[in-house]
Amino acid sequence: TDELEQIIARYALLIARAAKHNAPVDTGRLRASITPILKDMAADIIAGGKELLGSFVDYAEEQEFGTENLPGKKYMTRAFNRYKDDFQREVEAAQANMGR
């Protein structure tokens, strides 16, 4: 499980970094709000902030998915898609090596 936790953490950081790179920038608040949160064998990457982080960027969802007048930038989706196949391969390889 240590190896899987390391893989999850590494890819959470990679995806968060790519999402920050992809995010549209005006003031930089959206980019700064993109945060990986690691817990046990799971990771969440949030954009827009939460009350517990002390900031909130209310347009994060609109920038990702778009609105009637604004096409979505898909900054998070593109970041996830960039790494999902590599992540899956590494997890499968680690699982295959468990118990050896």
mmCIF file of C-alpha atoms in Angstrom:
data_model
loop_
_atom_site.group_PDB
_atom_site.id
_atom_site.type_symbol
_atom_site.label_atom_id
_atom_site.label_comp_id
_atom_site.label_asym_id
_atom_site.label_seq_id
_atom_site.Cartn_x
_atom_site.Cartn_y
_atom_site.Cartn_z
ATOM 1 C CA THR A 1 0.000 0.000 0.000
ATOM 2 C CA ASP A 2 2.924 2.370 0.508
ATOM 3 C CA GLU A 3 3.754 2.126 -3.185
ATOM 4 C CA LEU A 4 0.125 2.805 -4.152
ATOM 5 C CA GLU A 5 -0.052 5.788 -1.799
ATOM 6 C CA GLN A 6 3.103 7.194 -3.395
ATOM 7 C CA ILE A 7 1.674 6.718 -6.887
ATOM 8 C CA ILE A 8 -1.589 8.415 -5.907
ATOM 9 C CA ALA A 9 0.248 11.323 -4.304
ATOM 10 C CA ARG A 10 2.602 11.767 -7.265
ATOM 11 C CA TYR A 11 -0.213 11.835 -9.811
ATOM 12 C CA ALA A 12 -2.360 14.155 -7.674
ATOM 13 C CA LEU A 13 0.529 16.613 -7.679
ATOM 14 C CA LEU A 14 1.132 16.168 -11.418
ATOM 15 C CA ILE A 15 -2.540 16.685 -12.247
ATOM 16 C CA ALA A 16 -2.799 19.722 -9.970
ATOM 17 C CA ARG A 17 0.304 21.233 -11.562
ATOM 18 C CA ALA A 18 -1.075 20.618 -15.080
ATOM 19 C CA ALA A 19 -4.463 22.074 -14.087
ATOM 20 C CA LYS A 20 -2.724 25.205 -12.792
ATOM 21 C CA HIS A 21 -0.862 25.462 -16.083
ATOM 22 C CA ASN A 22 -4.119 25.017 -18.050
ATOM 23 C CA ALA A 23 -6.218 27.397 -15.939
ATOM 24 C CA PRO A 24 -7.121 30.744 -17.479
ATOM 25 C CA VAL A 25 -5.375 33.599 -15.705
ATOM 26 C CA ASP A 26 -6.707 37.058 -15.023
ATOM 27 C CA THR A 27 -5.933 37.679 -11.364
ATOM 28 C CA GLY A 28 -4.340 34.293 -10.627
ATOM 29 C CA ARG A 29 -6.892 33.444 -7.919
ATOM 30 C CA LEU A 30 -8.240 30.413 -9.808
ATOM 31 C CA ARG A 31 -4.760 29.044 -10.417
ATOM 32 C CA ALA A 32 -3.838 29.576 -6.771
ATOM 33 C CA SER A 33 -7.017 27.805 -5.618
ATOM 34 C CA ILE A 34 -6.159 24.502 -7.325
ATOM 35 C CA THR A 35 -5.111 22.251 -4.485
ATOM 36 C CA PRO A 36 -4.501 18.511 -4.126
ATOM 37 C CA ILE A 37 -5.830 17.013 -0.897
ATOM 38 C CA LEU A 38 -4.362 13.628 -0.012
ATOM 39 C CA LYS A 39 -5.893 11.260 2.512
ATOM 40 C CA ASP A 40 -4.953 7.626 2.908
ATOM 41 C CA MET A 41 -5.388 5.898 -0.450
ATOM 42 C CA ALA A 42 -7.312 8.744 -2.080
ATOM 43 C CA ALA A 43 -6.744 12.173 -3.517
ATOM 44 C CA ASP A 44 -9.045 15.038 -4.386
ATOM 45 C CA ILE A 45 -8.001 18.005 -6.443
ATOM 46 C CA ILE A 46 -10.164 21.004 -5.762
ATOM 47 C CA ALA A 47 -10.434 24.228 -7.689
ATOM 48 C CA GLY A 48 -12.220 27.270 -6.430
ATOM 49 C CA GLY A 49 -11.392 26.675 -2.802
ATOM 50 C CA LYS A 50 -13.392 25.653 0.163
ATOM 51 C CA GLU A 51 -14.294 27.413 3.343
ATOM 52 C CA LEU A 52 -11.685 25.357 5.181
ATOM 53 C CA LEU A 53 -8.965 26.753 2.927
ATOM 54 C CA GLY A 54 -10.031 30.315 3.622
ATOM 55 C CA SER A 55 -10.726 31.361 0.033
ATOM 56 C CA PHE A 56 -13.387 30.807 -2.551
ATOM 57 C CA VAL A 57 -13.235 31.381 -6.301
ATOM 58 C CA ASP A 58 -16.855 31.196 -7.374
ATOM 59 C CA TYR A 59 -16.100 31.055 -11.107
ATOM 60 C CA ALA A 60 -13.971 27.881 -11.050
ATOM 61 C CA GLU A 61 -16.840 25.686 -12.231
ATOM 62 C CA GLU A 62 -17.853 28.143 -14.943
ATOM 63 C CA GLN A 63 -14.292 28.225 -16.260
ATOM 64 C CA GLU A 64 -14.150 24.409 -16.340
ATOM 65 C CA PHE A 65 -17.568 23.637 -17.818
ATOM 66 C CA GLY A 66 -18.599 26.906 -19.416
ATOM 67 C CA THR A 67 -21.844 28.843 -19.394
ATOM 68 C CA GLU A 68 -24.365 29.813 -21.995
ATOM 69 C CA ASN A 69 -22.084 32.627 -23.161
ATOM 70 C CA LEU A 70 -18.676 31.226 -22.270
ATOM 71 C CA PRO A 71 -17.159 27.981 -23.538
ATOM 72 C CA GLY A 72 -15.538 25.852 -20.851
ATOM 73 C CA LYS A 73 -11.750 25.830 -20.678
ATOM 74 C CA LYS A 74 -11.654 22.246 -19.325
ATOM 75 C CA TYR A 75 -8.458 23.062 -17.411
ATOM 76 C CA MET A 76 -9.038 20.247 -14.896
ATOM 77 C CA THR A 77 -10.380 17.715 -17.402
ATOM 78 C CA ARG A 78 -7.403 18.211 -19.702
ATOM 79 C CA ALA A 79 -4.994 17.799 -16.776
ATOM 80 C CA PHE A 80 -6.691 14.568 -15.683
ATOM 81 C CA ASN A 81 -6.787 13.172 -19.212
ATOM 82 C CA ARG A 82 -3.095 13.912 -19.677
ATOM 83 C CA TYR A 83 -2.124 11.535 -16.855
ATOM 84 C CA LYS A 84 -4.963 9.020 -16.476
ATOM 85 C CA ASP A 85 -3.483 6.258 -18.671
ATOM 86 C CA ASP A 86 -0.036 6.487 -17.065
ATOM 87 C CA PHE A 87 -1.635 6.478 -13.623
ATOM 88 C CA GLN A 88 -3.690 3.406 -14.428
ATOM 89 C CA ARG A 89 -0.632 1.546 -15.770
ATOM 90 C CA GLU A 90 1.404 2.332 -12.667
ATOM 91 C CA VAL A 91 -1.388 1.278 -10.315
ATOM 92 C CA GLU A 92 -1.913 -1.975 -12.206
ATOM 93 C CA ALA A 93 1.828 -2.699 -12.143
ATOM 94 C CA ALA A 94 1.997 -2.011 -8.414
ATOM 95 C CA GLN A 95 -1.009 -4.253 -7.767
ATOM 96 C CA ALA A 96 0.546 -7.039 -9.854
ATOM 97 C CA ASN A 97 3.723 -6.813 -7.741
ATOM 98 C CA MET A 98 1.866 -7.006 -4.428
ATOM 99 C CA GLY A 99 2.474 -10.201 -2.554
ATOM 100 C CA ARG A 100 5.611 -11.110 -4.458
#
